[in-house]
Each structure stands twice: as C-alpha cells, then as structure tokens.
PDB file of C-alpha atoms and ligand atoms in Angstrom:
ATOM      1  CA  UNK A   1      77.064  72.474  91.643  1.00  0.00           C
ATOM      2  CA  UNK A   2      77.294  68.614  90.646  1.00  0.00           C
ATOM      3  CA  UNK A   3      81.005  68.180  92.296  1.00  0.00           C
ATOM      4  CA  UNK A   4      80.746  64.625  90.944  1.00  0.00           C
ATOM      5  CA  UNK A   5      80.074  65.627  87.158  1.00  0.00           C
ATOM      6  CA  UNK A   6      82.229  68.642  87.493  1.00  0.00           C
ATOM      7  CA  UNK A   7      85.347  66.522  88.646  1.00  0.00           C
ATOM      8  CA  UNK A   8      84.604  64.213  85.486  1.00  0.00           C
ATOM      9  CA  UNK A   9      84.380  66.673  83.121  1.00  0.00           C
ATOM     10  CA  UNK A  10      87.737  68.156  84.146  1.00  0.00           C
ATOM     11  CA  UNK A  11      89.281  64.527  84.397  1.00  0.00           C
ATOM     12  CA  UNK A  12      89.147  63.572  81.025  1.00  0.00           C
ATOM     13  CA  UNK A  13      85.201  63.962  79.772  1.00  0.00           C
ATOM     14  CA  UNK A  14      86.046  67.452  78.198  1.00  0.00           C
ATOM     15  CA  UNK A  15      87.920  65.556  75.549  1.00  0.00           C
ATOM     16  CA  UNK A  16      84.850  64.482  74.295  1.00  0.00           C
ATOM     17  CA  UNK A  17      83.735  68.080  73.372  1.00  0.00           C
ATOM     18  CA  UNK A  18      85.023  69.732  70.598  1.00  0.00           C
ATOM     19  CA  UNK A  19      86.486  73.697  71.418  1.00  0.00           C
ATOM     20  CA  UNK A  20      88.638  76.190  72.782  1.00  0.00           C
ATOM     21  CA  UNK A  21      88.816  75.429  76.638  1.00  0.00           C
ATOM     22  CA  UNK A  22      91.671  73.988  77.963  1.00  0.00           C
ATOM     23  CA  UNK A  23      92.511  72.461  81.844  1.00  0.00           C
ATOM     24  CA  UNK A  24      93.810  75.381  83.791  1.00  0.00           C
ATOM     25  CA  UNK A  25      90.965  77.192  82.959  1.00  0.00           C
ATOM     26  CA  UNK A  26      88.287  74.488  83.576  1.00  0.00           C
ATOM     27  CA  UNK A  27      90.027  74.309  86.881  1.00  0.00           C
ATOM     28  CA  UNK A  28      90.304  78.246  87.131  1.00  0.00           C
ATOM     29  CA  UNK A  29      85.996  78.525  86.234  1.00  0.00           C
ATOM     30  CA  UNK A  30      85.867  75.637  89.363  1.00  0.00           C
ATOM     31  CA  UNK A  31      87.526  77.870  91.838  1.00  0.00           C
ATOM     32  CA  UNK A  32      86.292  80.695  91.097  1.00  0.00           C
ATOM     33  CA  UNK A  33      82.610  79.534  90.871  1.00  0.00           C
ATOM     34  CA  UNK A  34      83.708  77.349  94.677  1.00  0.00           C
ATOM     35  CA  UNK A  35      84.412  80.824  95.502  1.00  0.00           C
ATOM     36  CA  UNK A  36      81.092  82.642  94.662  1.00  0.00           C
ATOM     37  CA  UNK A  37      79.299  79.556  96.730  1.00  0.00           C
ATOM     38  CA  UNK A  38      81.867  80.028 100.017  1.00  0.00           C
ATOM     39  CA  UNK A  39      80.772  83.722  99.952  1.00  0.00           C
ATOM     40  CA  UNK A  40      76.847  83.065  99.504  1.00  0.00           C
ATOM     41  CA  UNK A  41      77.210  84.883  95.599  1.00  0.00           C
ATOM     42  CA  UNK A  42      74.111  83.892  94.049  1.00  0.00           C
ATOM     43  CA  UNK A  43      73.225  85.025  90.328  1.00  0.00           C
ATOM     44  CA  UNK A  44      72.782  83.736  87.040  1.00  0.00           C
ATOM     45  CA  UNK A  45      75.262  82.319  84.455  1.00  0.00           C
ATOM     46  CA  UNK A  46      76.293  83.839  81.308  1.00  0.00           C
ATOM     47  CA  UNK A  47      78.295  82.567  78.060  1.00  0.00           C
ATOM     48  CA  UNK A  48      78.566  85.426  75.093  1.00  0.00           C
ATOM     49  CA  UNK A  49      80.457  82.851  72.256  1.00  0.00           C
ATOM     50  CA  UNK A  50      79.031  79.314  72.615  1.00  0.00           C
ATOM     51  CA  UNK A  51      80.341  77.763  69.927  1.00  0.00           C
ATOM     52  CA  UNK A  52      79.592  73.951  70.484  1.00  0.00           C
ATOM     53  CA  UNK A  53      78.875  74.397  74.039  1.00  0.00           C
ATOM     54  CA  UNK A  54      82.114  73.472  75.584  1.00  0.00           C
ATOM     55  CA  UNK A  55      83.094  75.752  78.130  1.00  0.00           C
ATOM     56  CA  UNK A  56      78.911  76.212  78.389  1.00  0.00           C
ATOM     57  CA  UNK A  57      78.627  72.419  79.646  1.00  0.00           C
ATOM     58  CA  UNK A  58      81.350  72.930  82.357  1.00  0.00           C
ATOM     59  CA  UNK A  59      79.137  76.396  83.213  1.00  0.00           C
ATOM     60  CA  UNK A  60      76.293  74.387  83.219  1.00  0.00           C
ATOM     61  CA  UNK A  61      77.071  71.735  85.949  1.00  0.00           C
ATOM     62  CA  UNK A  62      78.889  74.750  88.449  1.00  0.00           C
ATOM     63  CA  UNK A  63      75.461  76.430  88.102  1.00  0.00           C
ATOM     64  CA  UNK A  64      72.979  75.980  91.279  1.00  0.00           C
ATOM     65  CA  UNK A  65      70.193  74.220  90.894  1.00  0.00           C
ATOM     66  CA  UNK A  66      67.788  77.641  90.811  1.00  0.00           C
ATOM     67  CA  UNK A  67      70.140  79.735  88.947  1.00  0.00           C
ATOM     68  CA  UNK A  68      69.561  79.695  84.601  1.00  0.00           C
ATOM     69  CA  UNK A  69      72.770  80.017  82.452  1.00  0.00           C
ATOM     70  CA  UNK A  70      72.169  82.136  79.215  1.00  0.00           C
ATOM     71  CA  UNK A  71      74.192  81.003  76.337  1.00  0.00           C
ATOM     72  CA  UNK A  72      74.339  83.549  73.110  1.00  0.00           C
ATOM     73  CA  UNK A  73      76.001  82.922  69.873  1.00  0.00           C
ATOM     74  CA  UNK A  74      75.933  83.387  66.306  1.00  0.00           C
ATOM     75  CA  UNK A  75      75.092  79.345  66.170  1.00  0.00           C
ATOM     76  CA  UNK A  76      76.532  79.613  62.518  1.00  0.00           C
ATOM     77  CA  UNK A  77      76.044  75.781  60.668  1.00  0.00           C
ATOM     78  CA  UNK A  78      74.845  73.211  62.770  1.00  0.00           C
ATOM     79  CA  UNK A  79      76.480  74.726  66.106  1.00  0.00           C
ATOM     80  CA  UNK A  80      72.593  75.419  67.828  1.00  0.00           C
ATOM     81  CA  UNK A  81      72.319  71.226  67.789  1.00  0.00           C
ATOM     82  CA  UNK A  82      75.860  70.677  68.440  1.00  0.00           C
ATOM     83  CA  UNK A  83      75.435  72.611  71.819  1.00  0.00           C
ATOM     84  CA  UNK A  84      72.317  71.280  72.807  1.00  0.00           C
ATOM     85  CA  UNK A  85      73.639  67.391  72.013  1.00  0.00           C
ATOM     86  CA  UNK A  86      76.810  68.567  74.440  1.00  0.00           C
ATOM     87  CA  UNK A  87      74.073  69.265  77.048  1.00  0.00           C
ATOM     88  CA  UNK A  88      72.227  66.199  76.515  1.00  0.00           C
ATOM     89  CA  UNK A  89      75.635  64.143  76.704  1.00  0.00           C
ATOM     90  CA  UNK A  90      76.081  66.020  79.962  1.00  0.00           C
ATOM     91  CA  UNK A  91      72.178  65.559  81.478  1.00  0.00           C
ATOM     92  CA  UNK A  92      72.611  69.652  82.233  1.00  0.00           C
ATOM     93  CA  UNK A  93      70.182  71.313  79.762  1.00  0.00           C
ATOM     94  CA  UNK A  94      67.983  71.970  82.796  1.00  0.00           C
ATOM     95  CA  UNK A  95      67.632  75.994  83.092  1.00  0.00           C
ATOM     96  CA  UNK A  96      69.993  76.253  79.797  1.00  0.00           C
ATOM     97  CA  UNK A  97      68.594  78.913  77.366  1.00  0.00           C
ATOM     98  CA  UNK A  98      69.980  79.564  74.127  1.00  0.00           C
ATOM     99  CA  UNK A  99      70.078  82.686  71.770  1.00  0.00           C
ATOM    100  CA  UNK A 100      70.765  82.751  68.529  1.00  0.00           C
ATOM    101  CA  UNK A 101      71.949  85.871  66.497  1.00  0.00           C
ATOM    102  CA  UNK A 102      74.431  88.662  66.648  1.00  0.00           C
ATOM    103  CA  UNK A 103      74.854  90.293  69.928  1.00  0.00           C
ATOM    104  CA  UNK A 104      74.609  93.811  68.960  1.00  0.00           C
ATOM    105  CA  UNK A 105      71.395  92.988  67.191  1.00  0.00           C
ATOM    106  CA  UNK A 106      69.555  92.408  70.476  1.00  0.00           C
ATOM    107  CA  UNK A 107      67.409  95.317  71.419  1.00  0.00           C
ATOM    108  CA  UNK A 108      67.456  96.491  75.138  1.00  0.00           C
ATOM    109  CA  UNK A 109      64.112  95.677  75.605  1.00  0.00           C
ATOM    110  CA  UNK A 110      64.615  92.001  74.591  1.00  0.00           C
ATOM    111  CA  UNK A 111      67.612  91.970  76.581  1.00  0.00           C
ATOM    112  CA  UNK A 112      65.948  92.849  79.722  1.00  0.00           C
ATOM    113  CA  UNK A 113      63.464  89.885  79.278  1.00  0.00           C
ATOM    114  CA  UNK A 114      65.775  87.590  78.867  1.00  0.00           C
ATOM    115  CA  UNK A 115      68.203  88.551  81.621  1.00  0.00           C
ATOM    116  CA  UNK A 116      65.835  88.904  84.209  1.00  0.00           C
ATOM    117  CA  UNK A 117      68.023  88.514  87.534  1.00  0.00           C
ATOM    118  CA  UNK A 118      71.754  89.734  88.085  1.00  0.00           C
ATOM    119  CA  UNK A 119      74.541  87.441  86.969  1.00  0.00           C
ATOM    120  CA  UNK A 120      76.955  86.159  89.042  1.00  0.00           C
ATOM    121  CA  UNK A 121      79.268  84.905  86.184  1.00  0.00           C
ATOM    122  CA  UNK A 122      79.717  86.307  82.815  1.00  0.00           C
ATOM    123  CA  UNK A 123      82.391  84.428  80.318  1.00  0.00           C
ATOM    124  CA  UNK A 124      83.184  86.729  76.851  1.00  0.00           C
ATOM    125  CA  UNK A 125      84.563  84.029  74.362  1.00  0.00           C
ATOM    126  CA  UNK A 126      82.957  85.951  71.074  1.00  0.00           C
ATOM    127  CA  UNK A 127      84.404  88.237  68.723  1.00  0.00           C
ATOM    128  CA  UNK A 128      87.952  88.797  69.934  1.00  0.00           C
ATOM    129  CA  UNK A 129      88.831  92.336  68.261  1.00  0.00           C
ATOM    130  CA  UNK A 130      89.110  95.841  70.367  1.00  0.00           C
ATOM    131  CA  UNK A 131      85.625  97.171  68.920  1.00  0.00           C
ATOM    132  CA  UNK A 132      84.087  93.703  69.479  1.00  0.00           C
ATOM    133  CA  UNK A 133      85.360  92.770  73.337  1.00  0.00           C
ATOM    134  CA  UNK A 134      84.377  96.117  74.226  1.00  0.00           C
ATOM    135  CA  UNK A 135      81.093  96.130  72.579  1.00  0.00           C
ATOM    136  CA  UNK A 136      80.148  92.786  74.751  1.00  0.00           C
ATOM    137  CA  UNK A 137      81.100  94.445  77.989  1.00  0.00           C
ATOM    138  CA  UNK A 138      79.177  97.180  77.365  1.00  0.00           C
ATOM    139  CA  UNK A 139      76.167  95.130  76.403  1.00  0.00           C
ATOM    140  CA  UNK A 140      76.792  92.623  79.237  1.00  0.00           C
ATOM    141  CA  UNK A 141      77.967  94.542  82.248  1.00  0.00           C
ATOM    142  CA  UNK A 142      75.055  96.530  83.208  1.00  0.00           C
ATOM    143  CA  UNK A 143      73.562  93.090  83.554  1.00  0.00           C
ATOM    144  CA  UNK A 144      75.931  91.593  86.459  1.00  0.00           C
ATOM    145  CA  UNK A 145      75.967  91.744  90.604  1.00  0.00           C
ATOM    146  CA  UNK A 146      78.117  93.924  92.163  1.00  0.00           C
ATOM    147  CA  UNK A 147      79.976  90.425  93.133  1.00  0.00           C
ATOM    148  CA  UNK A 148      79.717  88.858  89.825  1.00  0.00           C
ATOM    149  CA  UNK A 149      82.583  87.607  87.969  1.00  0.00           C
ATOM    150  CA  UNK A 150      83.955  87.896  84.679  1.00  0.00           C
ATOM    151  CA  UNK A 151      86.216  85.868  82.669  1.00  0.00           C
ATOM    152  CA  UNK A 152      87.850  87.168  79.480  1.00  0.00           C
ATOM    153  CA  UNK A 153      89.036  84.684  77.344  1.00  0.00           C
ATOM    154  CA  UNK A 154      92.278  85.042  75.665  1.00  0.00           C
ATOM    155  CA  UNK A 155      93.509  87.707  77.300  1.00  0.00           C
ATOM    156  CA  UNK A 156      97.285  87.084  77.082  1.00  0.00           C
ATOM    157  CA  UNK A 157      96.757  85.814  74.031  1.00  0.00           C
ATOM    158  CA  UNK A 158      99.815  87.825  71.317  1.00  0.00           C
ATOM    159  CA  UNK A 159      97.233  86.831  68.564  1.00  0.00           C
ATOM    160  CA  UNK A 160      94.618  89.374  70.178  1.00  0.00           C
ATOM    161  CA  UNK A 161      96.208  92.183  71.619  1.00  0.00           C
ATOM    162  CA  UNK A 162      92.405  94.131  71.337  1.00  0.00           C
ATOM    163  CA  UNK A 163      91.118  92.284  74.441  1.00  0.00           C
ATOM    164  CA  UNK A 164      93.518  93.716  76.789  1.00  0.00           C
ATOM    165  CA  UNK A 165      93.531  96.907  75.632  1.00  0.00           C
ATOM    166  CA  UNK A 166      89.828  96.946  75.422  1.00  0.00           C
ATOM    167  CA  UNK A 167      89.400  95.424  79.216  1.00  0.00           C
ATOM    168  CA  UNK A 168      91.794  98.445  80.454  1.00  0.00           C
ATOM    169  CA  UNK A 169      90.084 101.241  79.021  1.00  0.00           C
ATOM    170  CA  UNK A 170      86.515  99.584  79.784  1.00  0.00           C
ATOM    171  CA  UNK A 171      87.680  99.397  83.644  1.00  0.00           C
ATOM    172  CA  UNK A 172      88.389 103.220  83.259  1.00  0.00           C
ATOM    173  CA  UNK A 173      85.192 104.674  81.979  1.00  0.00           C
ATOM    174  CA  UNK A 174      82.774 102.229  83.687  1.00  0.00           C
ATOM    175  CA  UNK A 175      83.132 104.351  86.899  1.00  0.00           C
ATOM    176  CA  UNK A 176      82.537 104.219  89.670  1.00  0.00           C
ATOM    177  CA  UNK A 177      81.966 101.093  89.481  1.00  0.00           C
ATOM    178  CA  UNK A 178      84.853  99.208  88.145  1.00  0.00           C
ATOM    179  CA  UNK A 179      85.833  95.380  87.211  1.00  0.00           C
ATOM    180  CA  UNK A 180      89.149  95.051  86.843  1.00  0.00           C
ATOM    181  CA  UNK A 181      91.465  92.273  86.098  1.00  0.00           C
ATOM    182  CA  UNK A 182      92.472  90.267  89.884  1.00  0.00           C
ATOM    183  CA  UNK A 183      93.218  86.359  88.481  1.00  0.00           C
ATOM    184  CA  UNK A 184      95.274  84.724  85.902  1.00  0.00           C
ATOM    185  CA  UNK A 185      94.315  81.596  85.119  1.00  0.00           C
ATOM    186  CA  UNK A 186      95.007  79.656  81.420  1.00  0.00           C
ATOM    187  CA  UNK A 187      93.811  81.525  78.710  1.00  0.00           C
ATOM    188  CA  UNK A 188      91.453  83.751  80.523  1.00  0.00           C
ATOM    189  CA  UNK A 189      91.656  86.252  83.050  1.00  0.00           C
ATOM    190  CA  UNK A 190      88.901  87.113  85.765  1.00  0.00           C
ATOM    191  CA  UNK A 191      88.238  90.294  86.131  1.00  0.00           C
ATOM    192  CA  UNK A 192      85.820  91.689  89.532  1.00  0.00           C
ATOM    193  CA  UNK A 193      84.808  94.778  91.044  1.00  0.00           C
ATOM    194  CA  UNK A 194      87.717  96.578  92.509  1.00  0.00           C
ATOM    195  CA  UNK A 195      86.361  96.798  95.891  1.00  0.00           C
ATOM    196  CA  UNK A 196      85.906  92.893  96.386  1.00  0.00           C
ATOM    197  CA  UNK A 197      88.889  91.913  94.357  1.00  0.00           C
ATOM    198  CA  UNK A 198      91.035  91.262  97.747  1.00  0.00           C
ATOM    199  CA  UNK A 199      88.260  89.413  99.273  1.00  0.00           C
ATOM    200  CA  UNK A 200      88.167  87.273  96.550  1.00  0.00           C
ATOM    201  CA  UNK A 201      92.179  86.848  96.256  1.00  0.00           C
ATOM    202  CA  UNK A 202      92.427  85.944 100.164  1.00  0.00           C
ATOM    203  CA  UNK A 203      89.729  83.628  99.713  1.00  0.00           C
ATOM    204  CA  UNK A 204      91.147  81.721  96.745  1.00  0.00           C
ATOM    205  CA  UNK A 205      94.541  81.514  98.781  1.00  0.00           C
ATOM    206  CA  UNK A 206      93.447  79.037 100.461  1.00  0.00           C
ATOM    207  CA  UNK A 207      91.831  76.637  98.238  1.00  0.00           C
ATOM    208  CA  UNK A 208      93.453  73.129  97.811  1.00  0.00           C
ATOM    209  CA  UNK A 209      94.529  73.199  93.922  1.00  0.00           C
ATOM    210  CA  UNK A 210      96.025  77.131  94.385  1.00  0.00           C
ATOM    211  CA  UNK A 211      97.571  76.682  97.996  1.00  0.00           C
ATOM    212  CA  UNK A 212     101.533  78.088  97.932  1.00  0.00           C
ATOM    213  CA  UNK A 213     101.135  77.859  94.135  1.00  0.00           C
ATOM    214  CA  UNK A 214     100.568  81.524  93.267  1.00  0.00           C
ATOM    215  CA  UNK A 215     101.877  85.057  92.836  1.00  0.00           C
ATOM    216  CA  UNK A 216     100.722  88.683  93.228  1.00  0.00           C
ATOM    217  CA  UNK A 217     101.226  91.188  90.683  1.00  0.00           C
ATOM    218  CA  UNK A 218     100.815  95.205  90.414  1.00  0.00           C
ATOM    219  CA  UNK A 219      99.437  96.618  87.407  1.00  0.00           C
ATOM    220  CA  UNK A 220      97.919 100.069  87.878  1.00  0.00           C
ATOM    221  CA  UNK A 221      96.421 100.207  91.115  1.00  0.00           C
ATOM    222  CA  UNK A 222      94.929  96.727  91.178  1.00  0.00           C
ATOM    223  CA  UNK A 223      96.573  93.470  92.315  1.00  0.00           C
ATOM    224  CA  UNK A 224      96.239  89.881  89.779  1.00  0.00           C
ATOM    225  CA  UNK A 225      96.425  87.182  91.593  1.00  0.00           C
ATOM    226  CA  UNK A 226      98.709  84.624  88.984  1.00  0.00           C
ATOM    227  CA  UNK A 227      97.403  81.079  88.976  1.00  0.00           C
ATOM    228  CA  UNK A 228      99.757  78.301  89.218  1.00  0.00           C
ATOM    229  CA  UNK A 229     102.494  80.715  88.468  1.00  0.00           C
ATOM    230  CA  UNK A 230     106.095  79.784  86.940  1.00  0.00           C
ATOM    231  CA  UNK A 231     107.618  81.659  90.309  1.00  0.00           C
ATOM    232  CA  UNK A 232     105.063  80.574  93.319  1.00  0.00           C
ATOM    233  CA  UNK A 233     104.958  82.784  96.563  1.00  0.00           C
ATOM    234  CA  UNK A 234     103.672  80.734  99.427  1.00  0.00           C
ATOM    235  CA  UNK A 235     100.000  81.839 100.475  1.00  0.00           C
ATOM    236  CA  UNK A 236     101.155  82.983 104.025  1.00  0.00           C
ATOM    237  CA  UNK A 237     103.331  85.535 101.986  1.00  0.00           C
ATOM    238  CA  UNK A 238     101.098  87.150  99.512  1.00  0.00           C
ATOM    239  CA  UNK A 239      98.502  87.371 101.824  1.00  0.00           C
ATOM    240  CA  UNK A 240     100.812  89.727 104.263  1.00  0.00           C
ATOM    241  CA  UNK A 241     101.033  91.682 100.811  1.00  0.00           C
ATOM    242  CA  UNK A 242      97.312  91.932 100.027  1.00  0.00           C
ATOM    243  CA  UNK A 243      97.152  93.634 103.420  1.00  0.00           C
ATOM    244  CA  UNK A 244      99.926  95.935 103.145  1.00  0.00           C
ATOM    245  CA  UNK A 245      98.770  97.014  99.401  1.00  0.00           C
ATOM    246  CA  UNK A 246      94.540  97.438 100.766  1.00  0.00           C
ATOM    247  CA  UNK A 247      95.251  98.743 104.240  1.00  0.00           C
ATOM    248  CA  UNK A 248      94.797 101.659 105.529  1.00  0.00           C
ATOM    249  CA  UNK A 249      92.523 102.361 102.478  1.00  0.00           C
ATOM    250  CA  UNK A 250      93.849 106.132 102.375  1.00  0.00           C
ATOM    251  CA  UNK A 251      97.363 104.708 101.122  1.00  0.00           C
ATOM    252  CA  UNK A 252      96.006 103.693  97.487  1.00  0.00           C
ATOM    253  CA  UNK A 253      93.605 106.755  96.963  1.00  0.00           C
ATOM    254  CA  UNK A 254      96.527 109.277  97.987  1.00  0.00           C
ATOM    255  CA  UNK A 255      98.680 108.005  95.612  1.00  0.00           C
ATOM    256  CA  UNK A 256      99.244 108.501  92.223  1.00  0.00           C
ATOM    257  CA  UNK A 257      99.184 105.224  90.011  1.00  0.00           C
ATOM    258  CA  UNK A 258     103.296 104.959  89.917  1.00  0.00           C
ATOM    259  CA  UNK A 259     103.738 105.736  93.780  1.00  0.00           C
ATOM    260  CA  UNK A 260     101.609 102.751  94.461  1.00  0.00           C
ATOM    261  CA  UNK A 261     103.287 100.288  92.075  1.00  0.00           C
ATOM    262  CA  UNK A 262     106.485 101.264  93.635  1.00  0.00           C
ATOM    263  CA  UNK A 263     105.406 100.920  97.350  1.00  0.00           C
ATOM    264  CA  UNK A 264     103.880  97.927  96.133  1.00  0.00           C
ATOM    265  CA  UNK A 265     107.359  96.882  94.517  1.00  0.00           C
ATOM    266  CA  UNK A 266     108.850  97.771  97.902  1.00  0.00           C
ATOM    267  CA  UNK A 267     106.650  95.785  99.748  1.00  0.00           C
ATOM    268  CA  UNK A 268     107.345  92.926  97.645  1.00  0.00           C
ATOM    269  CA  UNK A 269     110.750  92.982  96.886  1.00  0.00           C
ATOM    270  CA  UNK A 270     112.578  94.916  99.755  1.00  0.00           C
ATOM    271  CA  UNK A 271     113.886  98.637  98.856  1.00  0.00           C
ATOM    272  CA  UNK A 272     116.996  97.461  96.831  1.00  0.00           C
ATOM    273  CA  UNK A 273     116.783  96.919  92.938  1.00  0.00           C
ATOM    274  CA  UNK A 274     115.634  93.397  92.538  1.00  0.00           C
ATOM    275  CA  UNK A 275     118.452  92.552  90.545  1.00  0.00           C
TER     276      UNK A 275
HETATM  277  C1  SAM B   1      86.008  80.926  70.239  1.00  0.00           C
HETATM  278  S1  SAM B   1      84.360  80.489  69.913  1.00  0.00           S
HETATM  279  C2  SAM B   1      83.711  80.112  71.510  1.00  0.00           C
HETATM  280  C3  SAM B   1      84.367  78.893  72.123  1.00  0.00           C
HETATM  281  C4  SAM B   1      83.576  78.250  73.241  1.00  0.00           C
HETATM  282  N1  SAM B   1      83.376  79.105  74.382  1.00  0.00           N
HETATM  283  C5  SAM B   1      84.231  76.934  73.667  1.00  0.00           C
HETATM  284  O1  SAM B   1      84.235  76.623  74.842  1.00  0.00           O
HETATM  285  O2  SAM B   1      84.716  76.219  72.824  1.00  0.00           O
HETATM  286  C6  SAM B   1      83.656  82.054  69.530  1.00  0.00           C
HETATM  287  C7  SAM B   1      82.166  82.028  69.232  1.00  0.00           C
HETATM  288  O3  SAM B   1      81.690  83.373  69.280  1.00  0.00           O
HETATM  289  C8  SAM B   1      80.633  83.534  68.342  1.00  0.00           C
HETATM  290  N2  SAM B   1      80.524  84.985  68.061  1.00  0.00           N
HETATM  291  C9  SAM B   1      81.485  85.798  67.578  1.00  0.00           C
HETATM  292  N3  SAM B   1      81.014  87.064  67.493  1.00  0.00           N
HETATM  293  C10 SAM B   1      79.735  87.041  67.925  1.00  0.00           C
HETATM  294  C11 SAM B   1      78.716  88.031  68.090  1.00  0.00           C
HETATM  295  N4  SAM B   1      78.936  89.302  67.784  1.00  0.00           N
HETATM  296  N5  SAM B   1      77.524  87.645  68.558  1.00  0.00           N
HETATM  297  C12 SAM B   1      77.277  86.357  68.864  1.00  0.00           C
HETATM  298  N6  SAM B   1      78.200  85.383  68.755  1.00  0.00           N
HETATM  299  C13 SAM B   1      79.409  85.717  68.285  1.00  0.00           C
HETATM  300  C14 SAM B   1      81.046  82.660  67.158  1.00  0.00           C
HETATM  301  O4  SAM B   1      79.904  82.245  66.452  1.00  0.00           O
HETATM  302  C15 SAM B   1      81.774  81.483  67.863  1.00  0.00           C
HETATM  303  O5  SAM B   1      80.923  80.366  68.014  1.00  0.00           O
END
C-alpha cells in the first residue's frame, strides 16, 4: 500500500481522472483494503469494468507490492491507452494486467491462466443489468479467498434496480458458501462471506474515518454495517449489537429469517414500537 500516494489520490488527484468513482467510496475501498492488511488477507486485485482506469489506479496503489491487480474491460475507443496513461500518471502499472474483450467470451481455461492465485478484492463496475451483474459473479466468484472482498458498484442506485436483486439471489444459490452484503459505503456496497462478515464489521469500528460515525442494519439474516450514516450509533453501541445478533451461534440458525430481524429489532430498539 503507498499510504502517501493513496492519501493524494483521495485529496484531490482523482480529479484528474476522468469516471464514475466518487469520495466516500475511494475512502470506503481504503478501509476496507486497511482492513484486509490488519487481518494478514493477502490475494490478488480484481476490476471487471475499467473504463479509463479510475477506480483501477486507486486499486492499484492499495495493492501490496507482490500482489497483481487484473483489470478487464471491453476497452471500447481509445479506453486500453486511456487506462494505461492513468497508470503511468500514477507510477502504479507495476503488476497491472489488462484484458481486453467481453467477459463472457473468456473461456475457463484462459481464465484460470490468468487468475492464477485467489483474490482478495474483486470490484464489479461492468454491465449493470440483472442478467449481466449476475453473470460477473458467477464468472468471478469461484476465483476469490474465502476472506476476499467484493464491492458492487451502484448498488442503491434507483437507475439499476438489477444489481440488488441479482446480489440477493446470487448470495442464495452460491451455498454454502455465501457473500453477502455487510458495508454501505457511497455508491457501492461490500459484500463478504457470511461467516467473517462480523469480524470484519468489529474491525472497521474502530478505524479513525468510521469511529461513532456508523449504523447497523438487519436485512435477512445478515447485518450492513452503514458508512457515515445520516443517523450514527456510537461504535461502543453497535458493537454490543454485533454480539447479541452472532452469539450464541444457535440463535440465528434456529430462527426463521423474520424471528431474527425482529429479535434483532428488539435488540436495537427496545421491545416497544419505535415510534
Ligand atoms: C461504469 S464503467 C466503469 C467505471 C470505472 N470503474 C471507473 O472507475 O470510472 C463500466 C465499464 O464496463 C465495461 N463493460 C460493460 N460490460 C462489460 C462486459 N460484459 N465485459 C467487459 N467489460 C464490460 C464498459 O466497457 C465500461 O468501460
């Protein structure tokens, strides 16, 4: 991680790349990525919808100095250069490898070369339709750590209802193992394997830019941690109610899906209506 070039690019240097990746988020892929190092998460990088390497830059200086960072796009026009100048401008095309072409027109076979160790971090910023979100995570999944991260963009976006609905039903049929959503940030949201996804939210309680600034929400039977939220909960709070919701363990498998968002409502809000 070059903490120097990172800070910089969130400062202000962004500006001078032209995209879709806005502050919260920049600060959200930090964390996150802060995170992954903290626990000793160690992977590759991937970026499925490059564009002209915007949100791939910021990937590329959080990457380790061993890891690679896989970038694949259409690279319609002149985007290919575009990304590689951003890189250049940057001094991070070390370990950067590009790929140019449709997604679903990569074989397995060439797929396996080129991803040759698990990824830590996978960002989907391609086609954002129902068929196409969930066509990337199936392509892309089998490929990550059972720690890795994933960050959706656009997610809460009205304009693209698909992605939602696609990440929801993905997280149901790729059992058992199962990345679900677990933190809000901008435009995006993070999804993780549902086993870690407290570990991750305790840990990212008590980093400087999300300290008392948070909130926890129920959706199903997995917690999202809301960055920055409109209605902050301090840290010492919704860490009591990450352990009440995730122990004992038995609580959340007994349970059907609406039992545990109420007990989790109950925990949260007292017993009373909230009104
Ligand atoms: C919203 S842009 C990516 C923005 C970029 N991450 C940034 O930081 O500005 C979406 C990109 O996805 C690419 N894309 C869409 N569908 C694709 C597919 N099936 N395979 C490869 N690339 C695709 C487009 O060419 C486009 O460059």
């Amino acid at each position: 991680m070059e903490l120097g070039a990172i800070q910089e690019f969130i400062d202000g240097r962004h500006n001078e790349l032209e995209g879709w990746f806005f502050s919260p988020d920049q600060l959200a892929f930090f964390e996150l990525c802060a995170l992954q190092e903290r626990l000793q998460i160690s992977g590759d990088l991937c970026e499925v919808g490059v564009f002209k390497g915007k949100s791939l830059v910021l990937l590329s200086l959080l990457k380790r100095e061993t890891e690679r960072l896989l970038g694949f796009d259409l690279f319609d026009e002149n985007h290919l250069e575009a990304t590689q100048q951003s890189l250049l401008a940057f001094n991070s095309e070390k370990n950067v490898e590009l790929y140019k072409g449709l997604t679903s027109d990569i074989s397995l076979d060439i797929l396996d070369e080129t991803i040759k160790n698990p990824l830590r971090f996978l960002h989907i910023d391609a086609g954002h339709e129902y068929h196409e979100v969930l066509e990337q995570l199936a392509i892309f999944t089998p490929y990550l750590d059972d720690h890795a991260i994933i960050a959706m963009d656009d997610y809460q976006d009205r304009e693209f209802p698909g992605i939602e609905a696609a990440v929801l039903d993905f997280a149901e049929q790729d059992r058992p193992r199962r990345f679900v959503p677990f933190f809000a940030g901008g435009n995006k949201m993070f999804l993780c394997n549902a086993s870690t996804s407290a570990l991750f939210q305790k840990s990212l309680l008590n980093a400087t830019n999300l300290k008392d600034k948070c909130r926890l929400t129920r959706v199903r039977d997995f917690n999202i941690l809301i960055m920055r939220s409109k209605l902050p909960v301090s840290s010492e709070d919704i860490l009591a109610q990450l352990e009440a919701t995730t122990f004992p363990r038995r609580n959340s498998a007994d349970l059907s899906l609406n039992e545990q968002s109420a007990l989790f409502s109950q925990l949260t809000f007292g017993s009373g209506s909230k009104s």
